[in-house]
Amino acid sequence: MGEINVLSNDLINKIAAGEVIERPSSIVKELVENSIDAGATEITIEIENGGITYIKVSDNGKGIHEDDIEKAFMRHATSKIKNEQDLFKITSLGFRGEALASIAAISKVELTTKTKDVEYGVKVNIENGTIKNKSYSGATTGTSITVRDIFYNVPARLKFLKSPSREQSYITEIVENLALSNPQISFKYITNKKLVFVTKGDGNLKNVIYVIYGKNIYENLIEVNCSKETITLKGFIGNSKIEKNNRNYQSIFVNGRYIKNKTITAAIENAYKSMLSINKFPFFIINLFINPELIDVNVHPTKAEIKFSDEQKVFKEVYTCIKECIINKDYIPSFKLDNYQIIKNINDNEDTKKELSFEQFYYKSTTEENNSIFYENIDNNYNVAYFEENSLLNNLNRESEIEQTKIHLDDKNILKKQYVDQENTQKINYNDTYLLEETNVIPNNLPIMTIVGQIHFTYIITETSDGFYLIDQHAAHERILYEKYLNEFTNGKILKQILLTPIILEFSLSTKEKLFQHKELLYKLGFEFEDFGGNSISLRSVPNNYTYKNYKQLLEEILQNIENDLDIKSNSIDKLIYTMACKNAIKAGDKLNFKEIENLIKELDKCKNPYTCPHGRPTMIKFDYIDIEKKFKRIM
């Protein structure tokens, strides 16, 4: 006797519903997307007990015609598409005709709907996929669907749900993302009869971000509005002040559809590379608009993933858009004095007069260097972008001692000087040796600066017309070297310095084996070595002008980065270059003379990103003149 059974329609519907409706949040998503497709401008979502026992979604959309109600709950019945060609140019959120049928198969549903061309509403009750009764009543134009007792007839599925609070959190995430992707719609979200949030529906995405994420994120946003050949990118990204410990603060929408996509995520995170602290993630709310014919949204049961016809091109264009937004935005953190106390009761006598040490220098920016971008494919469909500078950075001379001019200023002169504006700055007499002609400067983003000096042999202080800056000399030099080494590595142009006398380095046998496993990569970084027998190697060359002499420690750290990162082509190469730049950079406590400070600022200004070190720490902090004036009560 045959063993193959033909399943009943009831069982087929329950099995199919399992693919579409995983939990209460799936129901909320499908119902709200139907409301959006119906042209609603106001949508209310109400849930109780994590949506397990009660979900209600109401809208002011166009409603469902009475003749279509029964068909709306039939599987594969939809108003969104008509033929096979429509699958390749989908613009609606729903299109399969499975959602209402799946919801009705595993819950108790009540639907009330009215179209604008009739004077009454239609109400139906559905259980186990079958309409039980139908009535007429007064109603406003739109649709209201109430779903009760999810999985009441599939108890095996019910036991896999989480606690009500956890299920509620899943629903909240869905509703938040639907609101973020549709700022033109007013959303009202109610849980257990308590209002959670309301959005205005005024089309302003930033207002929705304020409602959902609060004031701190709202005040640290960078707007994105960028068009390339294939895509248009709109939304907001965060600055370094709101870097996050995970990816929970990232939302991607493609043509208004909330999705998860590794290509877009990788492109955005690569654009932030070296601008955020290690193991931190950027905040972003991004809507990507693309020709529907260039994407396939029919690749996932819940439509949570899509495919692009040209993933690499999308990566490149998203990366470029985000990078341009970050670089064009002032990324220098400002130091606010509001939270700091004024030092009081300073003795006003000759002993407290300061012995100020500074030399001044006028530094002016002109035009930006042209840079090209080098893209490299990597194994897991991610791409990584490297910047290629057109000229090599000059090496800083770190051996000469600092030259200081000690000038005594009386109190009157200190109090009379408010700030040096651009016009007055140019009238100051400078030592001709230190004057940079405009033609010799390749500027980028830094403002016009007057060098004041170095404090604690760690920070450089410079003055501008609206305040002053503290520059971390180590972080700044680290950024300079990082971009230099990365450019040279990308182009295979890292210069080697042949050692007159090879250095014999001793390692453990396992470490030595790893060195030879990665010999080709280390050679590209400028390290050339040979086997010297036993546990030792003979180091014959190092990167040119590399002043860090503990080569054993450096090589061990580079190896550790390689071993910790299986994908050598992406993160580990950056980490290797981070390590080299960090080890060779000027350190805190190093004395710099005026010419060295001048060169440091000049080279920092050439950098593609002069505002952070490769690890994401700021290279400089701005002190606003107006805040200083307020603290000294010169202005109120």
XYZ file of C-alpha atoms in Angstrom:
636
model
C 0.000 0.000 0.000
C 1.318 3.432 -0.872
C 2.803 5.616 1.874
C 2.419 9.072 0.312
C -0.513 11.068 1.729
C -2.232 14.089 0.235
C -2.525 16.646 3.042
C -5.763 18.406 3.850
C -6.154 22.097 3.015
C -6.357 22.896 6.730
C -3.009 21.203 7.421
C -1.444 22.761 4.315
C -2.465 26.227 5.508
C -1.019 25.636 8.972
C 2.287 24.403 7.560
C 2.487 27.323 5.146
C 1.603 29.754 7.938
C 4.636 28.539 9.865
C 6.928 30.001 7.200
C 5.262 33.422 7.206
C 4.136 33.775 10.840
C 6.953 32.887 13.201
C 5.791 34.937 16.204
C 3.466 37.865 17.074
C 5.911 40.393 15.619
C 5.473 38.704 12.210
C 1.740 39.445 12.372
C 2.343 43.082 13.283
C 4.809 43.447 10.423
C 2.445 41.952 7.826
C -0.590 43.944 8.971
C 1.241 47.283 9.138
C 2.827 46.693 5.720
C -0.673 46.083 4.339
C -1.754 49.398 5.859
C 1.192 51.177 4.236
C 0.406 49.600 0.860
C -3.206 50.777 1.298
C -2.016 54.393 1.385
C -2.615 54.998 5.101
C -1.313 58.215 6.675
C -2.261 57.196 10.239
C -1.627 53.741 11.707
C -2.324 52.602 15.275
C -0.780 49.421 16.688
C -2.140 48.019 19.963
C -0.866 44.861 21.657
C -1.405 43.053 24.944
C 0.576 40.262 26.600
C 3.406 40.608 24.085
C 0.934 40.233 21.216
C 0.268 36.609 22.153
C -3.369 37.198 23.113
C -4.190 40.511 21.412
C -2.998 42.539 18.422
C -4.941 45.314 16.736
C -3.795 47.354 13.735
C -6.002 50.215 12.533
C -5.436 52.543 9.595
C -7.081 55.254 7.502
C -6.126 53.665 4.183
C -8.398 52.995 1.232
C -10.060 49.967 2.849
C -11.096 46.632 1.328
C -14.123 46.402 -0.961
C -16.819 44.080 0.361
C -16.514 41.844 -2.702
C -12.776 41.342 -2.002
C -12.948 40.445 1.700
C -13.329 36.691 1.236
C -10.630 36.629 -1.457
C -8.294 38.629 0.810
C -8.117 35.625 3.171
C -7.449 33.119 0.396
C -3.875 31.957 -0.090
C -2.023 33.561 -3.006
C -4.707 36.187 -3.566
C -3.323 39.721 -3.822
C -3.969 43.103 -5.401
C -0.227 43.906 -5.585
C 0.817 41.924 -8.685
C -0.951 40.425 -11.697
C 1.623 38.549 -13.776
C 5.146 37.129 -13.779
C 6.695 40.353 -15.087
C 5.468 42.215 -11.983
C 7.782 40.065 -9.835
C 10.778 41.878 -11.310
C 9.555 45.395 -10.513
C 7.887 45.106 -7.122
C 7.226 48.453 -5.438
C 4.784 47.340 -2.717
C 5.806 45.818 0.618
C 3.487 42.840 0.203
C 3.003 40.849 -2.988
C 2.650 37.107 -2.279
C -0.919 37.070 -0.969
C 0.020 34.850 1.966
C -0.114 37.101 5.035
C -3.850 37.307 5.818
C -4.415 33.645 4.952
C -1.539 32.609 7.232
C -2.730 34.821 10.103
C -6.300 33.517 9.806
C -5.049 29.906 9.814
C -3.480 30.123 13.286
C -5.531 32.749 15.177
C -8.955 34.330 15.662
C -9.368 37.353 13.407
C -11.858 40.206 13.353
C -11.800 42.604 10.397
C -13.677 45.882 10.037
C -13.220 47.820 6.821
C -14.822 50.598 4.784
C -14.051 52.156 1.418
C -14.808 55.798 0.714
C -17.471 55.006 -1.901
C -19.857 53.337 0.595
C -21.646 54.667 3.668
C -21.179 51.659 5.933
C -18.440 49.372 7.128
C -18.229 45.602 6.861
C -17.256 43.422 9.813
C -16.255 39.750 9.582
C -15.030 37.181 12.116
C -12.691 34.408 10.996
C -11.562 31.281 12.835
C -9.306 28.548 11.508
C -9.287 30.278 8.129
C -13.085 30.272 7.749
C -15.427 33.295 7.875
C -17.881 32.613 10.722
C -20.122 35.659 10.447
C -20.501 38.938 8.598
C -22.251 42.148 9.651
C -22.539 45.840 8.778
C -21.882 48.831 11.023
C -20.793 52.429 10.992
C -17.062 52.889 10.423
C -14.526 55.374 9.123
C -12.694 54.805 5.850
C -9.854 52.376 6.386
C -9.261 48.965 7.900
C -9.006 47.606 11.437
C -7.813 44.042 12.055
C -7.841 42.437 15.507
C -5.929 39.185 16.054
C -6.492 37.112 19.197
C -5.042 33.903 20.639
C -2.130 33.276 18.280
C -1.380 29.564 17.676
C -4.459 28.557 19.680
C -4.938 25.663 17.257
C -1.214 24.859 16.903
C -0.095 24.336 20.529
C 3.258 22.924 19.427
C 4.118 26.334 17.964
C 2.818 28.214 20.987
C 5.349 26.640 23.342
C 8.234 27.995 21.261
C 7.271 31.611 21.933
C 9.326 33.588 24.431
C 8.017 35.454 27.462
C 5.474 38.244 26.824
C 8.098 40.892 27.578
C 10.518 39.381 25.051
C 7.820 39.054 22.397
C 6.867 42.674 23.062
C 10.471 43.752 22.470
C 10.415 42.011 19.062
C 7.234 43.882 18.158
C 8.669 47.184 19.368
C 11.702 46.734 17.116
C 9.438 46.050 14.126
C 7.210 49.068 14.809
C 10.214 51.347 15.319
C 11.703 50.346 11.978
C 8.380 50.727 10.182
C 8.076 54.233 11.632
C 11.660 55.082 10.651
C 11.107 53.903 7.081
C 7.872 55.882 6.757
C 8.257 59.299 8.414
C 5.346 60.546 6.280
C 2.980 58.282 8.251
C 1.842 58.973 11.812
C 2.348 55.868 13.973
C 0.738 55.358 17.380
C 2.071 52.409 19.369
C 0.236 51.158 22.485
C 1.220 48.208 24.698
C -0.981 46.898 27.513
C -3.158 50.026 27.160
C -0.152 52.341 27.685
C 1.050 54.712 24.974
C 4.669 53.980 24.021
C 5.200 56.589 21.308
C 3.516 58.657 18.616
C 5.194 60.027 15.491
C 3.952 63.158 13.754
C 3.843 61.876 10.205
C 5.305 65.153 8.931
C 7.868 63.439 6.680
C 10.801 64.533 8.860
C 12.918 61.448 9.605
C 14.972 63.316 12.181
C 11.830 63.910 14.264
C 11.094 60.172 14.227
C 14.666 59.455 15.344
C 14.160 61.871 18.255
C 10.961 60.066 19.321
C 12.548 56.607 19.169
C 16.167 57.202 20.207
C 16.059 60.419 22.216
C 17.887 63.727 22.420
C 21.496 62.505 22.603
C 21.366 60.680 19.286
C 19.225 63.425 17.721
C 21.948 65.994 18.462
C 24.780 63.903 17.000
C 23.459 63.040 13.559
C 25.009 63.581 10.143
C 22.509 63.837 7.289
C 22.975 61.627 4.238
C 21.549 62.718 0.890
C 23.642 61.290 -1.908
C 23.000 60.036 -5.426
C 25.267 57.837 -7.518
C 24.834 56.036 -10.820
C 22.755 53.166 -9.412
C 21.482 54.284 -6.007
C 20.183 57.222 -4.009
C 21.006 57.158 -0.310
C 19.028 59.151 2.256
C 18.893 59.137 6.030
C 21.188 59.841 8.962
C 24.417 58.443 10.365
C 25.948 59.114 13.762
C 29.169 60.878 14.628
C 31.815 59.386 16.900
C 30.008 60.575 20.050
C 27.307 57.935 19.629
C 29.385 54.896 18.704
C 27.707 51.710 19.941
C 28.747 48.361 21.409
C 26.609 46.364 18.953
C 24.601 46.676 15.745
C 21.240 47.201 17.460
C 21.262 50.852 16.414
C 21.491 50.179 12.688
C 18.540 50.150 10.288
C 18.659 49.572 6.542
C 15.728 50.157 4.220
C 15.674 49.450 0.495
C 12.869 51.266 -1.319
C 11.169 51.640 2.078
C 11.470 47.947 3.004
C 13.302 47.086 6.251
C 15.944 44.452 5.520
C 19.142 42.887 6.808
C 21.954 43.095 4.273
C 25.637 42.281 4.793
C 26.782 44.210 1.724
C 25.293 47.530 2.831
C 26.319 47.013 6.465
C 29.899 46.217 5.437
C 30.047 49.244 3.129
C 28.920 51.635 5.872
C 31.149 50.128 8.562
C 34.160 50.199 6.228
C 33.492 53.885 5.572
C 33.755 54.451 9.342
C 36.955 52.425 9.634
C 39.504 54.134 11.916
C 36.945 56.788 12.872
C 35.413 54.793 15.711
C 36.991 53.091 18.682
C 37.966 49.445 18.306
C 35.016 47.025 18.597
C 32.507 49.868 18.303
C 29.784 50.187 15.680
C 28.232 53.204 13.971
C 24.658 54.394 14.344
C 22.779 54.699 11.074
C 19.270 54.907 9.656
C 19.683 54.555 5.895
C 17.108 54.291 3.113
C 18.529 53.121 -0.190
C 16.492 53.800 -3.304
C 17.203 51.698 -6.376
C 15.415 50.613 -9.539
C 13.163 47.676 -8.455
C 14.329 45.747 -11.512
C 17.872 45.657 -10.049
C 16.845 43.806 -6.870
C 15.095 40.554 -6.000
C 12.901 40.762 -2.896
C 11.447 37.278 -3.362
C 14.366 35.362 -1.831
C 13.280 35.055 1.815
C 10.064 33.745 3.451
C 9.627 36.922 5.512
C 11.123 39.237 2.857
C 13.827 40.189 5.383
C 16.610 39.790 2.820
C 17.055 40.886 -0.779
C 19.573 40.333 -3.555
C 21.186 43.000 -5.720
C 21.997 42.306 -9.354
C 25.415 43.946 -8.825
C 26.490 43.625 -5.171
C 29.955 45.080 -5.729
C 28.649 48.222 -7.393
C 26.145 48.789 -4.589
C 28.940 48.324 -2.042
C 31.157 50.842 -3.817
C 28.439 53.485 -4.156
C 27.196 53.127 -0.564
C 30.776 53.237 0.738
C 31.567 56.361 -1.280
C 28.391 58.172 -0.181
C 28.957 57.494 3.518
C 32.666 58.319 3.336
C 31.923 61.635 1.638
C 29.380 62.530 4.330
C 31.799 61.713 7.147
C 34.795 63.491 5.627
C 32.793 66.587 4.692
C 31.439 66.880 8.226
C 33.403 68.581 11.005
C 34.517 65.564 13.024
C 36.422 67.551 15.659
C 34.896 67.152 19.127
C 34.267 70.377 21.027
C 35.216 70.707 24.658
C 32.261 72.133 26.574
C 33.115 74.086 29.696
C 29.627 73.967 31.190
C 30.387 70.946 33.367
C 33.634 72.282 34.777
C 34.051 74.578 37.752
C 35.840 77.892 37.579
C 39.005 77.911 39.655
C 38.522 80.568 42.308
C 40.622 82.428 44.847
C 43.819 82.553 42.830
C 46.347 84.800 44.515
C 46.809 87.867 42.345
C 50.438 88.664 42.871
C 53.731 88.547 41.027
C 54.327 84.919 42.023
C 51.251 83.760 40.144
C 52.093 85.410 36.829
C 52.570 82.774 34.190
C 55.732 82.234 32.246
C 54.220 81.573 28.852
C 56.141 79.620 26.251
C 55.085 79.868 22.655
C 56.084 80.605 19.137
C 53.491 81.634 16.559
C 53.080 80.382 13.057
C 50.584 81.166 10.330
C 49.213 78.142 8.489
C 46.682 78.509 5.714
C 44.749 75.902 3.725
C 43.973 76.066 0.017
C 42.577 73.171 -2.002
C 41.977 69.506 -1.370
C 44.148 66.720 -2.722
C 42.622 64.388 -5.229
C 42.438 60.838 -3.980
C 41.413 57.639 -5.655
C 39.883 54.602 -3.994
C 41.179 51.069 -4.344
C 38.647 48.291 -3.852
C 39.506 44.699 -3.163
C 37.105 41.770 -3.143
C 37.219 39.574 -0.077
C 35.976 36.089 0.606
C 32.594 36.646 2.286
C 31.121 39.066 -0.266
C 32.299 42.037 1.740
C 34.544 44.606 0.144
C 37.175 46.727 1.762
C 38.282 50.133 0.542
C 41.724 51.634 0.824
C 42.659 55.245 0.176
C 45.521 56.027 -2.124
C 47.276 59.352 -1.501
C 48.981 60.992 -4.443
C 52.112 61.949 -2.560
C 54.161 60.377 0.215
C 54.274 62.013 3.604
C 57.441 63.701 4.720
C 59.272 62.105 7.603
C 59.342 64.071 10.791
C 62.695 64.827 12.358
C 62.356 63.780 15.969
C 65.911 64.263 17.181
C 66.309 68.021 17.582
C 65.430 69.669 20.893
C 62.490 72.015 21.294
C 63.201 75.699 20.975
C 61.201 77.853 23.371
C 60.850 81.583 23.743
C 59.839 82.579 27.265
C 57.875 85.799 27.298
C 56.592 87.615 30.380
C 53.220 89.271 29.781
C 51.692 91.712 32.230
C 48.101 91.290 33.342
C 46.831 94.169 31.211
C 48.053 92.624 27.983
C 46.562 89.263 28.878
C 43.140 90.735 29.646
C 43.095 93.049 26.619
C 43.763 90.224 24.172
C 40.469 88.551 23.296
C 41.377 86.607 20.196
C 43.421 86.870 17.042
C 41.263 87.110 13.949
C 42.454 86.191 10.485
C 43.278 89.775 9.502
C 45.369 90.466 12.591
C 47.027 87.070 12.392
C 48.558 87.933 9.055
C 50.106 91.119 10.484
C 52.172 89.292 13.106
C 55.886 89.107 12.354
C 57.116 85.555 12.088
C 60.479 84.012 11.639
C 60.786 83.627 7.871
C 62.228 80.165 8.328
C 58.900 78.885 9.600
C 56.594 80.658 7.162
C 54.859 78.259 4.791
C 53.948 79.673 1.414
C 50.486 78.744 0.149
C 52.008 77.043 -2.865
C 53.846 74.587 -0.608
C 50.741 73.516 1.306
C 48.469 70.677 0.257
C 45.519 71.417 2.541
C 42.450 69.431 3.376
C 40.075 70.034 6.249
C 41.860 71.812 9.074
C 41.073 75.462 9.838
C 43.571 78.320 9.675
C 45.800 77.821 12.717
C 48.427 79.711 14.669
C 50.827 77.421 16.522
C 51.175 78.448 20.164
C 53.368 75.640 21.455
C 53.555 72.257 23.145
C 52.272 71.435 26.631
C 53.413 68.501 28.771
C 55.393 67.378 25.709
C 52.181 65.581 24.695
C 49.721 68.087 23.289
C 50.171 70.807 20.696
C 48.130 73.956 21.232
C 47.023 76.030 18.250
C 44.860 79.132 18.013
C 42.086 79.953 15.563
C 39.797 82.952 15.194
C 37.013 81.286 17.193
C 38.950 79.397 19.871
C 41.886 77.063 20.226
C 42.732 73.397 19.655
C 44.614 70.781 21.623
C 46.208 68.258 19.263
C 47.352 64.880 20.576
C 50.771 64.545 18.948
C 50.824 60.735 19.164
C 47.312 60.280 17.740
C 48.007 62.811 14.983
C 51.289 61.185 13.932
C 49.664 57.755 14.144
C 47.005 58.904 11.652
C 49.687 60.293 9.310
C 51.715 57.073 9.373
C 48.642 54.863 9.058
C 47.509 56.535 5.831
C 51.098 56.535 4.533
C 51.659 52.820 5.220
C 48.204 51.863 3.948
C 48.788 53.754 0.717
C 52.205 52.172 0.246
C 50.943 48.673 1.068
C 47.976 49.010 -1.288
C 50.276 50.004 -4.136
C 53.082 47.602 -3.239
C 55.416 50.525 -2.611
C 56.499 50.081 1.008
C 60.176 50.995 0.941
C 62.571 48.656 2.717
C 65.575 49.678 4.734
C 68.327 47.064 4.381
C 70.066 46.572 7.710
C 73.863 46.868 7.549
C 74.092 44.134 10.157
C 71.219 41.614 10.177
C 69.466 41.323 13.529
C 69.143 37.847 15.030
C 65.751 37.376 16.710
C 64.765 34.343 18.760
C 61.173 33.071 18.943
C 59.374 29.949 20.071
C 59.330 27.234 17.408
C 55.572 27.663 16.821
C 55.947 31.437 16.427
C 58.835 30.950 14.023
C 56.716 28.575 11.936
C 53.935 31.165 11.783
C 56.410 33.825 10.662
C 57.364 31.704 7.674
C 53.715 30.852 6.966
C 53.033 34.576 6.540
C 56.414 35.483 5.075
C 54.924 36.891 1.852
C 52.591 39.257 3.708
C 55.360 40.368 6.071
C 57.609 40.979 3.056
C 54.960 43.314 1.621
C 54.998 45.168 4.933
C 58.761 45.694 4.615
C 60.124 42.840 6.735
C 62.609 40.505 5.058
C 64.107 37.623 7.031
C 65.783 34.235 6.666
C 66.039 31.094 8.731
C 68.993 31.251 11.149
C 68.573 27.761 12.574
C 66.947 26.577 15.776
C 64.474 29.095 17.142
C 66.049 32.094 15.388
C 65.595 34.177 12.274
C 67.916 36.691 10.650
C 66.067 39.982 10.054
C 67.585 41.673 6.984
C 65.216 44.578 6.250
C 62.542 46.669 7.964
C 60.176 49.381 6.672
C 62.099 52.503 5.659
C 62.464 55.211 8.341
C 61.007 52.884 10.940
C 62.323 54.094 14.282
C 60.717 51.510 16.580
C 63.539 49.103 17.374
C 61.827 46.290 19.298
C 61.294 44.228 16.157
C 60.626 41.007 18.037
C 57.685 42.502 19.919
C 56.361 44.141 16.757
C 56.479 40.919 14.731
C 54.782 39.006 17.556
C 51.972 41.573 17.685
C 51.549 41.438 13.906
C 51.331 37.644 14.070
C 48.754 37.843 16.831
C 46.602 40.134 14.688
C 46.838 37.690 11.792
C 45.944 34.689 13.956
C 42.990 36.521 15.538
C 41.559 37.472 12.146
C 40.957 34.620 9.746
C 40.182 36.984 6.874
C 43.641 38.424 6.253
C 42.432 40.542 3.362
C 40.139 42.676 5.484
C 40.434 43.544 9.147
C 43.818 42.003 9.900
C 45.684 44.050 7.279
C 44.295 47.202 8.819
C 45.309 45.937 12.251
C 48.842 45.199 11.050
C 49.170 48.715 9.736
C 47.574 50.135 12.908
C 50.262 48.340 14.891
C 53.110 49.600 12.706
C 51.803 53.175 12.804
C 51.289 53.094 16.573
C 54.752 51.705 17.308
C 56.539 54.195 15.054
C 54.560 57.320 15.942
C 55.747 60.175 18.142
C 55.019 59.316 21.753
C 53.540 61.311 24.599
C 56.481 62.979 26.338
C 58.535 63.478 23.160
C 59.854 67.021 22.822
C 59.151 68.649 19.478
C 60.706 71.802 18.107
C 58.718 74.344 16.167
C 59.616 72.963 12.752
C 58.539 69.473 13.799
C 55.199 70.804 15.036
C 54.807 72.670 11.764
C 55.493 69.530 9.728
C 53.162 67.447 11.880
C 50.206 69.791 11.323
C 51.025 70.129 7.640
C 51.064 66.350 7.150
C 47.944 65.878 9.276
C 46.123 68.341 7.035
C 46.956 66.163 4.021
C 45.239 63.152 5.577
C 41.945 61.951 4.234
C 40.651 61.829 7.792
C 42.691 64.124 10.057
C 40.219 63.983 12.942
C 40.777 60.537 14.476
C 43.641 58.133 14.964
C 43.314 54.645 13.411
C 41.824 53.351 16.674
C 39.051 55.964 16.598
C 40.416 58.336 19.270
C 40.228 62.052 18.399
C 43.432 63.682 17.197
C 42.252 67.096 18.366
C 39.708 68.781 20.601
C 38.319 72.254 20.015
C 37.786 74.813 22.795
C 35.264 77.399 21.616
C 36.190 81.003 22.363
C 32.608 81.924 23.205
C 32.443 79.210 25.905
C 35.654 80.526 27.449
C 34.231 84.062 27.420
C 31.132 82.823 29.231
C 33.169 81.095 31.923
C 35.138 84.260 32.583
C 31.794 86.096 32.631
C 32.849 88.465 29.851
C 29.546 87.649 28.176
C 26.378 86.319 29.731
